[in-house]
Every structure is written in structure tokens, then in C-alpha cells.
Amino acid sequence: MQTNTEHDIRVFIAKNFLFSDDFGTLDAECSLLETDIINSIGVLELVMFLEEHFNIKVKDAEVVPENLDSIKAMVAYLQDKSPNVDVRTNV
Amino acid sequence: MCGIAGYLASTRSDLPAEKLLENMIRVLAHRGPDEHGFHAEKSAGLAHTRLSILDLAGGQQPMANDDETVWISFNGEIFNYIELREDLKQRGYRFRTSSDTEVILRLYEENGADCIKQLNGDFAIAIWDGRRKRLMLARDRMGVRPIYFTRNEGGLYFASEVKALLQVPGISAELDPVALDQIFTFWFPLAPRTAFKNIQEIPPAHILLAQNGHVELRPYWSLDYPDIGSREDQCDENEIAEELRYLLEDATRIRLRSDVPVGAYLSGGLDSSILAAVVNEIAPDRLRTFSVTFESNEFDESEFQNEMVRALGTDHEATLCTGNDIGAIFREVIHSTERPVLRSAPAPLFALSRHAREHGFKVVLSGEGADEVFAGYDIFKEAKLRRFCARQPGSKFRPLLFKRLYPYLPNLQKQSQKYLEAFFKIGMGDKNDPLYSHLPRFRTTSSAKLFFSADLKDELKGYDALEELRNSLPDNFTRWHPLSQAQYLETAHLLPGYILSSQGDRVSMAHSIEGRYPFLDHRVVEFAAKIPPELKMRGLHEKYILRKAMSKLLPKEISNRPKQPYRAPDALSFLGDNAPDYVAELLSEKELAKTGYFNAKAVGKLHAKCEARQQGTGFHDNQAFLGILSTQLLDKEFCSNPGS
């Protein structure tokens, strides 16, 4: 089961970094760095997406792998950052 | 500088030998527009197209010995030919010409294939020895000059460029999937492999001997470093600097030997500035220098070029290369490189060579090689830092040094410290991997393989380019200092495989320009290999000993200038309203499906993303875009539409 947040992140990663429509197969805990899915500018793209899509402001100090290096980490970060982020189950 | 071609035991009865040679050499006319010649026998044939630089009146080729039993066709220059000639004369040899070609011929008569070891130069040589019924092909130590060969129906054919081999009936171009995998990992195919199936290159420092149906390919020289901990190299730093300066001045001096004017490329960096300063000291005439400039500050080095021009008083010509220019010439560039490239950097050098040629020059000096030989690249610092951090993985302070890496990459510099650490720490613990220094780069480049089609991925199943490279390393590699290991990977592989070919010979000879590289004189290379690593990179200060040796000749701003690698605008040159027509065509679903190398849907998304981001296109995407586009162009030029 995925939340809407997770779904949107997955779609972004698939389209933007994997150039694919297959957004369901990536392991939510997989490190985006260690699997070479994301590089230096990729992180900046990711931050831009999170800010625009979830209407939040990512502080410099929050741009750390603990918050952004996996889908699961990003979902947790967003929930922590903005409890109002839609976490309904995506059915 | 010239183009060569020929055959051994051609079985093409459908085509007269002279006609075959003429067809092969005709497509190499850009390498030698001044004159051409053939020598055809039933057993073997040689062809030559000449760029006259030494002995303008007497150096015609192919050239024979006195009884016409040994013939030579030679591309390049032997810079120590005067000394070799004197030596031979003292031993009773007589010369008909004052060319370096005849010196090789006489040396071969005296010493056979071993004569190659006496040559100091950049060369691709073909010698047909009619007495032994033997063909010898030889290539210079560092891989400056190219030579390719293929075997077909019992015959062996060779040439300076692949396009000449494709003139032989029965030989056609087909891209090699393994080569594609290697290029999308290392930027180059591992010699003797080329981008094309069944076509090989003679690796640098190798000789091919073909006789009685037997073909032997063997090295005659290899790059070697002292074992780690051996202190045979321990001596005074000032003495090393003095010896280095002498060698470099001599390497430059003999590279000024020419019967036509010699110019120099001036990038504004340390290496080309050193050469210009050395020439200024030893040559009486005002030096002509050439440089390429860019619109974007990110790439442009005009400020430093102008500083050197003022300091040395050279007669300077700069040519501006815009993104549109790169897009406009890229098709010709790939026709010259004969392999896919993952950067646009060969294109401005193609334009620079054209510029130098338009100003009447045939020969230019270039600072290429210094970064490999004296440890100038940031990849050497990166490896050193990763090892430094791996020694104490929990340290909070050591990783702060990562901020010092790649100051010229703005996107990397925008990263948070935590992310920088995370990037550079990937694979940090694999200290025993012989490719340790280069694994991050290879991983980054390999990400472009994401776009390979399912069929290509299938064909490559089970193949591991990294493992092939590991297996090709010399036996004593693991005994070298880590910096020497990293230098070997750059000098023995990237340098000939990419820098000297796609950014060197191929784009300069497209306009009949001969590049000469004093830093790659084998005496300099051998001497530098023995210099203790800490004198090459002191702390994180690159090329320490080179700066020390040559600093008196340079303005302080130049001698203290940190390394700024040569780069050019990449995908941006092919995007937007001014994109060349061929881009949309070659990246269309139809064309991608036709060639079959890439996943058309994924490429479509990449193209759309690059179009949307334009200047904001990231490193991964830039590399992938250029790699895909150049592969498509290569296929179009050589495979789908040969002879166009």
C-alpha cells in the first residue's frame, strides 16, 4: 500500500531520474545515492520538487541523506515537516 | 603528419591493388593534402597521403631502401631523427634524403623490429619487408598517432582511420555492443577493441608482426612505476626539479624541429603556458599562439590566456566557439572521432584546429599529458581524500576537505556538506580494488547505460567492463603507490583512448594540423613516473614539482593557478530553437527503433527534460544525451549510410 505522498515521489523519481513510467518497483528503502539514481544536481532537483509539490520550504540543514536518500526517508521527512501532507492510502 | 593505409595478402581479385590503395587513401586526404603515393605488390601494398613538414622536397612515401626490398609508409614525426641520423652516418650509412622516414628505414635494416625502441616520437609505421615477407605495424608509446587493422578472407588491411578500412570490399561497419558498454563506462573502448566489430587498433607501444599467415601483437614498452616503499627514487627535490626542467626544455626543443612554422595552443592553464614560455626562451621568432574562447564564464579562460599573451608577447589568435557552433560541427566531429563521445569537448578543439589551419599552420604544440604525468586532475585528489577518510571513517573533520574538490563544478559546490560526504564516501571502503581511484567516475558514467535498449542489455548480459579492465592491468600494478595506480589508469587508458584521439589526433588531423606534446616525450614520462608521489601532489596541491621546476618562467597568477580542466557546453548546444535539424531526427522514436541501441521512450523523456531545463541540465543527463546523440550520429555516418 502506498500513500499519495509516496506515490507522487515515486512518479517523480521514475519520470525524472529513471526516465520510465514504471514507478511501482523501486524499493522504498533503497538508497538513491548508492544505486546511482541520484547525483549532485539530482538532489537539487529533488528539493525543488518537494518544495513545489508539497508546498514546503526545505532548509539547507535539512538537505541531508537522512531525509532524502530513500522514498521512505522522504515520506517520513515530509510527515514530520508538514503533518498536513496528504498521507492517505493510495488505492 | 600524414595518413597511411595498406594490405598484406589481399585476396580481393575483384579490385586491382592500386585501385584498392587509392580508394583507401583517398578518404584520408584530410590527414595529408600535400601529395600521395602507392607501392603495390601481390603480397603487400602500402599507401601514403602526405602533410609535408620535414624535407618538403625529398620525403615522399612510400619510401624504399636501396634495393627496394623494404618499403615504409609512416605517419608522424621522429623528433630525435637528427641524432639517430648522425649516429647511422658515423657507422657508414648513406642517406638520399634529409627526412626522418629514411632514418627509420635505415634503423630497420640494421636492427629489425627492435629499431622502434630507439625512436623518440609520435608515430604509426608500416614496413613491408619483402626479404622476410613480413609486415610490421608499430605505434608510438603514448598512443598519439592511430593505426587500425582488420582481417578479411585471409588478407590483413590497415589504415590511420577506420573509414579507410571501410573502402575494402567486404568490410562494413557494425557497432560493437561491448565497445558501447565500455564507452558508456570509461569514455573509450579498451584497446585493441574499437567502436566497430572486427576492426581493431594497434594499442599504444605495440608492434604487430604478420608473417606466413601468423599475426603477433606485442608490446615494446610499458609505463612502469616504482614499488610502493622503494626509495630508489629518494633524492633532492631541487635536483629533481632541475632535471625535470632540463628534460622538458629538451622535449620542447626537439619538437620545434620542422621545415614549416610551429605554433602553440594556449589554454591559459599551467601546462600550455609552460610550453609557450619555454618556446619563448629557446626560439628566436615570435611565437604564434591559438586559443578557443567560450561565451559562458563557466568554461571561458580568456582572462588567463590574455595574461600569458601579455607576459610572453606572443602573436595570438582566439576563436570563439558558441553552443550553436558546436551543434553545427558535431556531425563532422563524430565523423572524425569514429566513436561515440560523452562530452562535446572535442568540438571546440575541432574548431580550433580549423582556425589554426586557416592561419597557415600545420604544426602546433599542446600541453596535453601534463595532468596525467604530473597528477593534475582532481580525480587524483578525490582518491587521496577518500583514502584519507577511510582510514578514520568516524572522523567529523576529515570529510570537510571534500569541499575542496571540483571547485569548477557549480552544481557540486551547491551541495550540503552532508551530501558531499555521502557522494564521495560511496565505495570508500573498497581500498583493495585496483580501480579504487576511478570507481566513482565509472559509476557516474555508467548511469547513462540506463538508456540502453532491452535488446542491447540482453546482448551484454554477463559482461562486466570493470572486470575486463581489472584483468588487463599489469602484474605489478598492486605494488605501486595508490597515486601511481590512478595515474596509470589515466595515462595508459583515458589518455590514448579519449584525450589523444577524440580530443587530439582525430579533430586536429581533420584539418591537417599536427599536434606535438612535449609532456608526453617518453623521457619525461619515464622520469615523472619515478618522482615520489608526494612531490607530484603535495597535500592537495597538484603538480607541485612541475610548478617548482618551471615557476621562474611564469607570472605568479599562472603558476599558482589551480587546475581548471578544459570543458565545453554539452547538451545545451543541441537544444532550443537553434538546435540542429539532425537532433530531432536522430532522437526520434523511428530512428532510435531503427538503430536499436537505446530505449526510445526513455530517450524521449530525457530529451524533453533537457529541453525543459536547458542550462540547468545536470552532469548525468548531459553525458547520457551526448552519448546517445553521438552513437546515433556514428551509426548514421558509418553503418546505416556508409559513404555519405
PDB file of C-alpha atoms in Angstrom, chain A residues 15-21 33-36 38-41 43-45 60 63-65 68-69, chain B residues 411-412 414-416 418-419 422-423 426 443 447 450-451 602 605-606 609 613 616 618-621:
ATOM      1  CA  LYS A  15       9.999  10.076 -14.686  1.00  0.00           C
ATOM      2  CA  ASN A  16      12.842  12.373 -13.754  1.00  0.00           C
ATOM      3  CA  PHE A  17      15.714  10.047 -12.880  1.00  0.00           C
ATOM      4  CA  LEU A  18      14.799   6.682 -14.352  1.00  0.00           C
ATOM      5  CA  PHE A  19      13.072   8.043 -17.476  1.00  0.00           C
ATOM      6  CA  SER A  20      10.420   5.389 -17.039  1.00  0.00           C
ATOM      7  CA  ASP A  21       6.688   5.066 -16.388  1.00  0.00           C
ATOM      8  CA  LEU A  33      22.822   7.561  -3.897  1.00  0.00           C
ATOM      9  CA  GLU A  34      24.238   4.092  -3.663  1.00  0.00           C
ATOM     10  CA  THR A  35      22.159   2.885  -6.587  1.00  0.00           C
ATOM     11  CA  ASP A  36      23.335   5.882  -8.652  1.00  0.00           C
ATOM     12  CA  ILE A  38      20.630  10.489  -7.872  1.00  0.00           C
ATOM     13  CA  ASN A  39      23.751  12.599  -8.328  1.00  0.00           C
ATOM     14  CA  SER A  40      24.690  16.069  -7.129  1.00  0.00           C
ATOM     15  CA  ILE A  41      22.236  18.023  -9.248  1.00  0.00           C
ATOM     16  CA  VAL A  43      19.423  16.264  -5.036  1.00  0.00           C
ATOM     17  CA  LEU A  44      18.743  19.859  -6.005  1.00  0.00           C
ATOM     18  CA  GLU A  45      16.034  18.708  -8.419  1.00  0.00           C
ATOM     19  CA  ASP A  60      19.687  23.945   3.959  1.00  0.00           C
ATOM     20  CA  VAL A  63      19.298  18.624   2.817  1.00  0.00           C
ATOM     21  CA  VAL A  64      20.904  15.507   4.231  1.00  0.00           C
ATOM     22  CA  PRO A  65      20.749  11.862   3.147  1.00  0.00           C
ATOM     23  CA  LEU A  68      16.162  12.446   1.229  1.00  0.00           C
ATOM     24  CA  ASP A  69      18.096   9.322   0.317  1.00  0.00           C
TER      25      ASP A  69
ATOM     26  CA  ASN B 411      26.260  22.126  -9.034  1.00  0.00           C
ATOM     27  CA  LEU B 412      28.557  20.081  -6.873  1.00  0.00           C
ATOM     28  CA  LYS B 414      25.969  23.936  -4.133  1.00  0.00           C
ATOM     29  CA  GLN B 415      25.664  20.676  -2.238  1.00  0.00           C
ATOM     30  CA  SER B 416      25.307  20.475   1.507  1.00  0.00           C
ATOM     31  CA  LYS B 418      26.394  16.024   4.328  1.00  0.00           C
ATOM     32  CA  TYR B 419      25.537  15.214   0.737  1.00  0.00           C
ATOM     33  CA  ALA B 422      27.630  10.904   1.044  1.00  0.00           C
ATOM     34  CA  PHE B 423      28.649  11.189  -2.657  1.00  0.00           C
ATOM     35  CA  ILE B 426      30.293   5.615  -1.808  1.00  0.00           C
ATOM     36  CA  ARG B 443      29.771   4.621 -11.756  1.00  0.00           C
ATOM     37  CA  SER B 447      24.408   5.621 -15.257  1.00  0.00           C
ATOM     38  CA  LEU B 450      20.070   3.206 -18.196  1.00  0.00           C
ATOM     39  CA  PHE B 451      19.075   4.229 -21.716  1.00  0.00           C
ATOM     40  CA  ALA B 602      13.371   6.813 -22.149  1.00  0.00           C
ATOM     41  CA  LYS B 605      11.827  11.692 -21.747  1.00  0.00           C
ATOM     42  CA  LEU B 606      15.499  12.655 -21.426  1.00  0.00           C
ATOM     43  CA  LYS B 609      13.794  17.034 -19.683  1.00  0.00           C
ATOM     44  CA  ARG B 613      15.954  22.525 -18.158  1.00  0.00           C
ATOM     45  CA  GLY B 616      20.129  23.520 -15.732  1.00  0.00           C
ATOM     46  CA  GLY B 618      22.787  18.014 -14.870  1.00  0.00           C
ATOM     47  CA  PHE B 619      26.008  16.075 -15.339  1.00  0.00           C
ATOM     48  CA  HIS B 620      24.330  12.654 -15.673  1.00  0.00           C
ATOM     49  CA  ASP B 621      21.810  13.910 -18.196  1.00  0.00           C
TER      50      ASP B 621
END
